[in-house]
mmCIF file of C-alpha atoms in Angstrom:
data_model
loop_
_atom_site.group_PDB
_atom_site.id
_atom_site.type_symbol
_atom_site.label_atom_id
_atom_site.label_comp_id
_atom_site.label_asym_id
_atom_site.label_seq_id
_atom_site.Cartn_x
_atom_site.Cartn_y
_atom_site.Cartn_z
ATOM 1 C CA UNK A 1 -26.151 -33.319 -17.807
ATOM 2 C CA UNK A 2 -27.985 -36.310 -16.407
ATOM 3 C CA UNK A 3 -31.218 -37.660 -17.869
ATOM 4 C CA UNK A 4 -33.686 -39.429 -15.574
ATOM 5 C CA UNK A 5 -37.068 -41.029 -16.405
ATOM 6 C CA UNK A 6 -39.336 -40.576 -13.368
ATOM 7 C CA UNK A 7 -42.126 -43.205 -13.362
ATOM 8 C CA UNK A 8 -45.653 -41.890 -12.799
ATOM 9 C CA UNK A 9 -49.131 -43.434 -12.828
ATOM 10 C CA UNK A 10 -49.267 -46.809 -14.587
ATOM 11 C CA UNK A 11 -46.865 -46.222 -17.476
ATOM 12 C CA UNK A 12 -45.952 -42.522 -17.758
ATOM 13 C CA UNK A 13 -42.438 -41.140 -17.631
ATOM 14 C CA UNK A 14 -41.752 -37.599 -16.482
ATOM 15 C CA UNK A 15 -38.335 -36.807 -17.944
ATOM 16 C CA UNK A 16 -35.839 -34.865 -15.851
ATOM 17 C CA UNK A 17 -32.594 -33.364 -17.126
ATOM 18 C CA UNK A 18 -30.242 -31.861 -14.534
ATOM 19 C CA UNK A 19 -26.727 -30.529 -14.032
ATOM 20 C CA UNK A 20 -26.413 -31.612 -10.363
ATOM 21 C CA UNK A 21 -27.817 -28.254 -9.247
ATOM 22 C CA UNK A 22 -30.789 -27.293 -11.376
ATOM 23 C CA UNK A 23 -33.291 -29.395 -13.261
ATOM 24 C CA UNK A 24 -35.931 -29.224 -15.928
ATOM 25 C CA UNK A 25 -38.839 -31.659 -16.179
ATOM 26 C CA UNK A 26 -41.040 -32.582 -19.106
ATOM 27 C CA UNK A 27 -44.776 -33.354 -18.894
ATOM 28 C CA UNK A 28 -45.127 -33.567 -15.101
ATOM 29 C CA UNK A 29 -48.524 -35.155 -14.638
ATOM 30 C CA UNK A 30 -47.656 -36.027 -11.033
ATOM 31 C CA UNK A 31 -46.112 -33.248 -8.940
ATOM 32 C CA UNK A 32 -45.187 -35.461 -5.976
ATOM 33 C CA UNK A 33 -43.041 -37.774 -8.087
ATOM 34 C CA UNK A 34 -41.039 -34.747 -9.244
ATOM 35 C CA UNK A 35 -40.753 -33.190 -5.780
ATOM 36 C CA UNK A 36 -39.509 -36.482 -4.353
ATOM 37 C CA UNK A 37 -36.846 -36.808 -7.060
ATOM 38 C CA UNK A 38 -35.727 -33.201 -6.612
ATOM 39 C CA UNK A 39 -35.287 -33.788 -2.888
ATOM 40 C CA UNK A 40 -33.425 -37.070 -3.406
ATOM 41 C CA UNK A 41 -30.873 -35.387 -5.687
ATOM 42 C CA UNK A 42 -30.726 -31.991 -3.960
ATOM 43 C CA UNK A 43 -31.940 -30.173 -7.058
ATOM 44 C CA UNK A 44 -33.755 -26.906 -7.748
ATOM 45 C CA UNK A 45 -36.443 -26.996 -10.428
ATOM 46 C CA UNK A 46 -35.764 -24.289 -13.017
ATOM 47 C CA UNK A 47 -38.127 -25.154 -15.871
ATOM 48 C CA UNK A 48 -41.217 -27.187 -16.742
ATOM 49 C CA UNK A 49 -41.701 -28.190 -20.392
ATOM 50 C CA UNK A 50 -45.105 -29.393 -21.589
ATOM 51 C CA UNK A 51 -45.752 -31.057 -24.951
ATOM 52 C CA UNK A 52 -49.576 -31.171 -25.028
ATOM 53 C CA UNK A 53 -52.674 -30.603 -22.965
ATOM 54 C CA UNK A 54 -53.642 -34.083 -21.717
ATOM 55 C CA UNK A 55 -54.018 -34.273 -17.951
ATOM 56 C CA UNK A 56 -51.429 -37.004 -17.392
ATOM 57 C CA UNK A 57 -48.882 -34.513 -18.784
ATOM 58 C CA UNK A 58 -50.112 -31.310 -17.129
ATOM 59 C CA UNK A 59 -51.648 -32.391 -13.810
ATOM 60 C CA UNK A 60 -48.656 -31.452 -11.666
ATOM 61 C CA UNK A 61 -47.770 -28.159 -13.328
ATOM 62 C CA UNK A 62 -49.605 -25.798 -10.970
ATOM 63 C CA UNK A 63 -48.242 -27.391 -7.790
ATOM 64 C CA UNK A 64 -44.702 -27.442 -9.146
ATOM 65 C CA UNK A 65 -44.859 -23.835 -10.339
ATOM 66 C CA UNK A 66 -46.230 -22.652 -7.001
ATOM 67 C CA UNK A 67 -43.761 -24.649 -4.898
ATOM 68 C CA UNK A 68 -40.600 -24.019 -6.933
ATOM 69 C CA UNK A 69 -41.169 -20.875 -9.013
ATOM 70 C CA UNK A 70 -40.088 -22.760 -12.140
ATOM 71 C CA UNK A 71 -40.729 -21.221 -15.559
ATOM 72 C CA UNK A 72 -43.380 -23.138 -17.518
ATOM 73 C CA UNK A 73 -43.262 -23.610 -21.295
ATOM 74 C CA UNK A 74 -45.983 -25.155 -23.452
ATOM 75 C CA UNK A 75 -47.726 -25.211 -26.828
ATOM 76 C CA UNK A 76 -49.134 -22.019 -28.272
ATOM 77 C CA UNK A 77 -52.600 -23.270 -29.208
ATOM 78 C CA UNK A 78 -53.644 -25.758 -26.528
ATOM 79 C CA UNK A 79 -55.361 -25.229 -23.152
ATOM 80 C CA UNK A 80 -52.586 -25.038 -20.559
ATOM 81 C CA UNK A 81 -52.222 -24.259 -16.844
ATOM 82 C CA UNK A 82 -51.515 -20.514 -16.761
ATOM 83 C CA UNK A 83 -49.218 -18.632 -16.596
ATOM 84 C CA UNK A 84 -46.683 -20.010 -19.050
ATOM 85 C CA UNK A 85 -44.542 -19.076 -22.041
ATOM 86 C CA UNK A 86 -46.344 -20.331 -25.123
ATOM 87 C CA UNK A 87 -44.246 -21.765 -27.937
ATOM 88 C CA UNK A 88 -44.657 -22.557 -31.592
ATOM 89 C CA UNK A 89 -42.629 -24.128 -34.374
ATOM 90 C CA UNK A 90 -39.115 -22.764 -34.670
ATOM 91 C CA UNK A 91 -38.984 -21.135 -31.250
ATOM 92 C CA UNK A 92 -35.854 -21.667 -29.173
ATOM 93 C CA UNK A 93 -35.655 -21.793 -25.383
ATOM 94 C CA UNK A 94 -32.566 -22.047 -23.176
ATOM 95 C CA UNK A 95 -33.417 -23.639 -19.810
ATOM 96 C CA UNK A 96 -30.255 -24.580 -17.852
ATOM 97 C CA UNK A 97 -28.379 -22.779 -20.677
ATOM 98 C CA UNK A 98 -29.366 -25.713 -22.893
ATOM 99 C CA UNK A 99 -30.559 -24.714 -26.356
ATOM 100 C CA UNK A 100 -33.821 -26.509 -27.196
ATOM 101 C CA UNK A 101 -35.643 -26.099 -30.492
ATOM 102 C CA UNK A 102 -39.425 -26.334 -30.588
ATOM 103 C CA UNK A 103 -40.994 -28.567 -33.231
ATOM 104 C CA UNK A 104 -44.701 -28.460 -34.003
ATOM 105 C CA UNK A 105 -45.768 -32.111 -34.392
ATOM 106 C CA UNK A 106 -49.582 -32.298 -34.644
ATOM 107 C CA UNK A 107 -51.392 -35.604 -34.825
ATOM 108 C CA UNK A 108 -51.949 -36.926 -31.320
ATOM 109 C CA UNK A 109 -53.323 -33.483 -30.472
ATOM 110 C CA UNK A 110 -53.758 -30.494 -32.757
ATOM 111 C CA UNK A 111 -51.049 -28.325 -31.203
ATOM 112 C CA UNK A 112 -48.596 -30.924 -29.872
ATOM 113 C CA UNK A 113 -44.980 -29.751 -29.706
ATOM 114 C CA UNK A 114 -41.658 -31.512 -29.131
ATOM 115 C CA UNK A 115 -38.324 -30.209 -27.857
ATOM 116 C CA UNK A 116 -34.973 -31.157 -29.438
ATOM 117 C CA UNK A 117 -31.478 -30.040 -28.555
ATOM 118 C CA UNK A 118 -27.786 -30.856 -28.474
ATOM 119 C CA UNK A 119 -26.530 -31.683 -24.977
ATOM 120 C CA UNK A 120 -22.890 -30.646 -24.355
ATOM 121 C CA UNK A 121 -20.717 -33.723 -23.996
ATOM 122 C CA UNK A 122 -23.556 -36.107 -24.791
ATOM 123 C CA UNK A 123 -25.978 -37.172 -27.510
ATOM 124 C CA UNK A 124 -28.860 -34.906 -28.539
ATOM 125 C CA UNK A 125 -32.167 -35.318 -26.762
ATOM 126 C CA UNK A 126 -35.768 -35.311 -28.032
ATOM 127 C CA UNK A 127 -38.723 -34.860 -25.705
ATOM 128 C CA UNK A 128 -41.539 -36.046 -27.962
ATOM 129 C CA UNK A 129 -44.478 -36.493 -25.586
ATOM 130 C CA UNK A 130 -47.074 -38.810 -27.114
ATOM 131 C CA UNK A 131 -46.151 -38.280 -30.769
ATOM 132 C CA UNK A 132 -43.451 -40.939 -31.051
ATOM 133 C CA UNK A 133 -43.184 -44.079 -28.939
ATOM 134 C CA UNK A 134 -40.490 -46.703 -29.217
ATOM 135 C CA UNK A 135 -41.678 -48.945 -32.075
ATOM 136 C CA UNK A 136 -44.955 -47.018 -32.131
ATOM 137 C CA UNK A 137 -46.723 -43.664 -32.244
ATOM 138 C CA UNK A 138 -49.560 -41.891 -30.491
ATOM 139 C CA UNK A 139 -53.232 -42.311 -31.279
ATOM 140 C CA UNK A 140 -54.826 -39.689 -33.505
ATOM 141 C CA UNK A 141 -57.172 -37.930 -31.100
ATOM 142 C CA UNK A 142 -57.264 -34.521 -32.805
ATOM 143 C CA UNK A 143 -55.034 -34.616 -35.883
ATOM 144 C CA UNK A 144 -55.187 -36.350 -39.242
ATOM 145 C CA UNK A 145 -53.109 -39.251 -40.583
ATOM 146 C CA UNK A 146 -51.409 -36.834 -42.985
ATOM 147 C CA UNK A 147 -50.433 -34.526 -40.114
ATOM 148 C CA UNK A 148 -49.076 -37.375 -37.995
ATOM 149 C CA UNK A 149 -47.128 -38.870 -40.886
ATOM 150 C CA UNK A 150 -45.559 -35.456 -41.542
ATOM 151 C CA UNK A 151 -44.719 -35.061 -37.857
ATOM 152 C CA UNK A 152 -43.129 -38.501 -37.600
ATOM 153 C CA UNK A 153 -41.184 -38.018 -40.827
ATOM 154 C CA UNK A 154 -39.803 -34.817 -39.380
ATOM 155 C CA UNK A 155 -38.706 -36.547 -36.182
ATOM 156 C CA UNK A 156 -37.190 -39.433 -38.142
ATOM 157 C CA UNK A 157 -34.951 -36.921 -39.946
ATOM 158 C CA UNK A 158 -33.254 -35.853 -36.703
ATOM 159 C CA UNK A 159 -29.686 -37.093 -36.075
ATOM 160 C CA UNK A 160 -29.697 -40.846 -35.494
ATOM 161 C CA UNK A 161 -27.883 -40.549 -32.139
ATOM 162 C CA UNK A 162 -30.738 -38.439 -30.737
ATOM 163 C CA UNK A 163 -32.083 -39.949 -27.516
ATOM 164 C CA UNK A 164 -35.847 -40.393 -27.858
ATOM 165 C CA UNK A 165 -37.593 -39.597 -24.572
ATOM 166 C CA UNK A 166 -41.153 -40.854 -24.996
ATOM 167 C CA UNK A 167 -43.735 -40.166 -22.321
ATOM 168 C CA UNK A 168 -44.986 -43.750 -21.870
ATOM 169 C CA UNK A 169 -43.530 -47.215 -21.319
ATOM 170 C CA UNK A 170 -45.383 -48.766 -24.260
ATOM 171 C CA UNK A 171 -42.389 -50.504 -25.820
ATOM 172 C CA UNK A 172 -43.277 -54.184 -25.356
ATOM 173 C CA UNK A 173 -46.806 -53.742 -26.679
ATOM 174 C CA UNK A 174 -45.567 -51.680 -29.594
ATOM 175 C CA UNK A 175 -42.961 -54.323 -30.423
ATOM 176 C CA UNK A 176 -45.577 -57.080 -30.516
ATOM 177 C CA UNK A 177 -47.446 -55.099 -33.133
ATOM 178 C CA UNK A 178 -44.290 -54.154 -35.047
ATOM 179 C CA UNK A 179 -43.387 -57.847 -35.318
ATOM 180 C CA UNK A 180 -46.832 -58.572 -36.721
ATOM 181 C CA UNK A 181 -46.030 -56.027 -39.451
ATOM 182 C CA UNK A 182 -42.411 -57.112 -40.036
ATOM 183 C CA UNK A 183 -41.965 -60.627 -38.578
ATOM 184 C CA UNK A 184 -38.632 -61.139 -40.370
ATOM 185 C CA UNK A 185 -37.015 -57.909 -39.138
ATOM 186 C CA UNK A 186 -33.973 -59.180 -37.213
ATOM 187 C CA UNK A 187 -33.367 -55.832 -35.529
ATOM 188 C CA UNK A 188 -36.924 -55.926 -34.213
ATOM 189 C CA UNK A 189 -36.416 -59.437 -32.876
ATOM 190 C CA UNK A 190 -33.196 -58.450 -31.110
ATOM 191 C CA UNK A 191 -34.763 -55.295 -29.683
ATOM 192 C CA UNK A 192 -37.707 -57.247 -28.307
ATOM 193 C CA UNK A 193 -35.302 -59.579 -26.479
ATOM 194 C CA UNK A 194 -33.427 -56.602 -24.976
ATOM 195 C CA UNK A 195 -36.635 -54.849 -23.980
ATOM 196 C CA UNK A 196 -38.047 -57.971 -22.333
ATOM 197 C CA UNK A 197 -34.896 -58.341 -20.247
ATOM 198 C CA UNK A 198 -35.062 -54.705 -19.140
ATOM 199 C CA UNK A 199 -38.722 -54.915 -18.136
ATOM 200 C CA UNK A 200 -38.180 -58.184 -16.266
ATOM 201 C CA UNK A 201 -35.655 -56.220 -14.201
ATOM 202 C CA UNK A 202 -38.207 -53.381 -13.783
ATOM 203 C CA UNK A 203 -35.937 -51.071 -15.790
ATOM 204 C CA UNK A 204 -37.086 -48.563 -18.435
ATOM 205 C CA UNK A 205 -36.699 -49.467 -22.105
ATOM 206 C CA UNK A 206 -36.196 -45.749 -22.762
ATOM 207 C CA UNK A 207 -34.671 -43.578 -24.003
ATOM 208 C CA UNK A 208 -34.583 -45.087 -27.460
ATOM 209 C CA UNK A 209 -32.725 -43.429 -30.342
ATOM 210 C CA UNK A 210 -33.744 -42.099 -33.726
ATOM 211 C CA UNK A 211 -31.380 -44.593 -35.375
ATOM 212 C CA UNK A 212 -33.052 -47.505 -33.605
ATOM 213 C CA UNK A 213 -36.538 -46.216 -34.380
ATOM 214 C CA UNK A 214 -35.726 -45.938 -38.075
ATOM 215 C CA UNK A 215 -34.807 -49.643 -37.980
ATOM 216 C CA UNK A 216 -37.738 -50.986 -35.946
ATOM 217 C CA UNK A 217 -40.678 -48.578 -35.864
ATOM 218 C CA UNK A 218 -43.278 -49.436 -38.525
ATOM 219 C CA UNK A 219 -44.755 -45.939 -38.337
ATOM 220 C CA UNK A 220 -41.399 -44.537 -39.493
ATOM 221 C CA UNK A 221 -41.096 -47.233 -42.170
ATOM 222 C CA UNK A 222 -44.340 -46.867 -44.130
ATOM 223 C CA UNK A 223 -42.316 -45.864 -47.207
ATOM 224 C CA UNK A 224 -40.738 -49.326 -47.336
ATOM 225 C CA UNK A 225 -42.265 -52.003 -49.610
ATOM 226 C CA UNK A 226 -42.331 -54.643 -46.850
ATOM 227 C CA UNK A 227 -44.413 -52.449 -44.548
ATOM 228 C CA UNK A 228 -46.731 -51.291 -47.320
ATOM 229 C CA UNK A 229 -47.223 -54.898 -48.442
ATOM 230 C CA UNK A 230 -48.124 -56.015 -44.907
ATOM 231 C CA UNK A 231 -50.641 -53.173 -44.571
ATOM 232 C CA UNK A 232 -52.185 -53.987 -47.951
ATOM 233 C CA UNK A 233 -52.986 -57.498 -46.744
ATOM 234 C CA UNK A 234 -55.276 -55.791 -44.212
ATOM 235 C CA UNK A 235 -56.390 -52.832 -46.342
ATOM 236 C CA UNK A 236 -55.913 -53.449 -50.095
ATOM 237 C CA UNK A 237 -56.908 -49.874 -50.980
ATOM 238 C CA UNK A 238 -53.940 -48.381 -49.095
ATOM 239 C CA UNK A 239 -52.018 -47.312 -52.189
ATOM 240 C CA UNK A 240 -50.234 -44.095 -51.151
ATOM 241 C CA UNK A 241 -48.073 -43.148 -48.159
ATOM 242 C CA UNK A 242 -50.841 -41.419 -46.188
ATOM 243 C CA UNK A 243 -53.301 -44.256 -46.812
ATOM 244 C CA UNK A 244 -50.680 -46.812 -45.754
ATOM 245 C CA UNK A 245 -50.014 -44.860 -42.575
ATOM 246 C CA UNK A 246 -53.737 -44.434 -41.825
ATOM 247 C CA UNK A 247 -54.395 -48.146 -42.326
ATOM 248 C CA UNK A 248 -51.383 -49.041 -40.161
ATOM 249 C CA UNK A 249 -52.630 -46.815 -37.331
ATOM 250 C CA UNK A 250 -56.136 -48.324 -37.594
ATOM 251 C CA UNK A 251 -54.620 -51.820 -37.522
ATOM 252 C CA UNK A 252 -52.700 -50.938 -34.369
ATOM 253 C CA UNK A 253 -55.829 -49.467 -32.746
ATOM 254 C CA UNK A 254 -57.546 -52.853 -33.156
ATOM 255 C CA UNK A 255 -54.504 -55.033 -32.475
#
């Protein structure tokens, strides 16, 4: 199966996975971008996966459903373009005969879900919406720091080869912040150099991998003394994992 990030708006990616005949897309905020890609590759759209309710992830769903007849899947508890199959933690779907597990990962929104699955002949794939970004994480619009930390810890426990398909090209900005937290992290420094080269060539920095994110993403590293120490220089009262995470997210919001 082939994985394609379709650029949309200023910095969104609509992820497409296809088998040269049929395709699924994730978080299609822009229907035309998807229709153009389908036509270019001669594909039929079989499924639309949605992670959360924000308009830049759902705006193209109705047009795509009406024009292709694709099955729509989305979170159980969030406002969604109807009709769709609503999903909650532990559900399994099989678009394109690909087994995808549904993970409830609240934080960015209250009912945000992610999709994870093994891809035959390739590395596993994670469609994480706006929960996890490369070297970063989503803002807490509806959830709590404790919820988001739990969600990110759950994603960090996935197999390290898992391809991380984030919904935004935020990598360079996230890396600037990550280096402020861990300036001596050599893997961060090397990743920033690679990401800069890719963006200078107008290429995506994504997908990332869970293994890489464990090494460079401060929001997955709040349990480490170096990250906690850096946060405590900003917020001395951050003396437990949730407080460290909350202070780190606040620091990033103001960065």
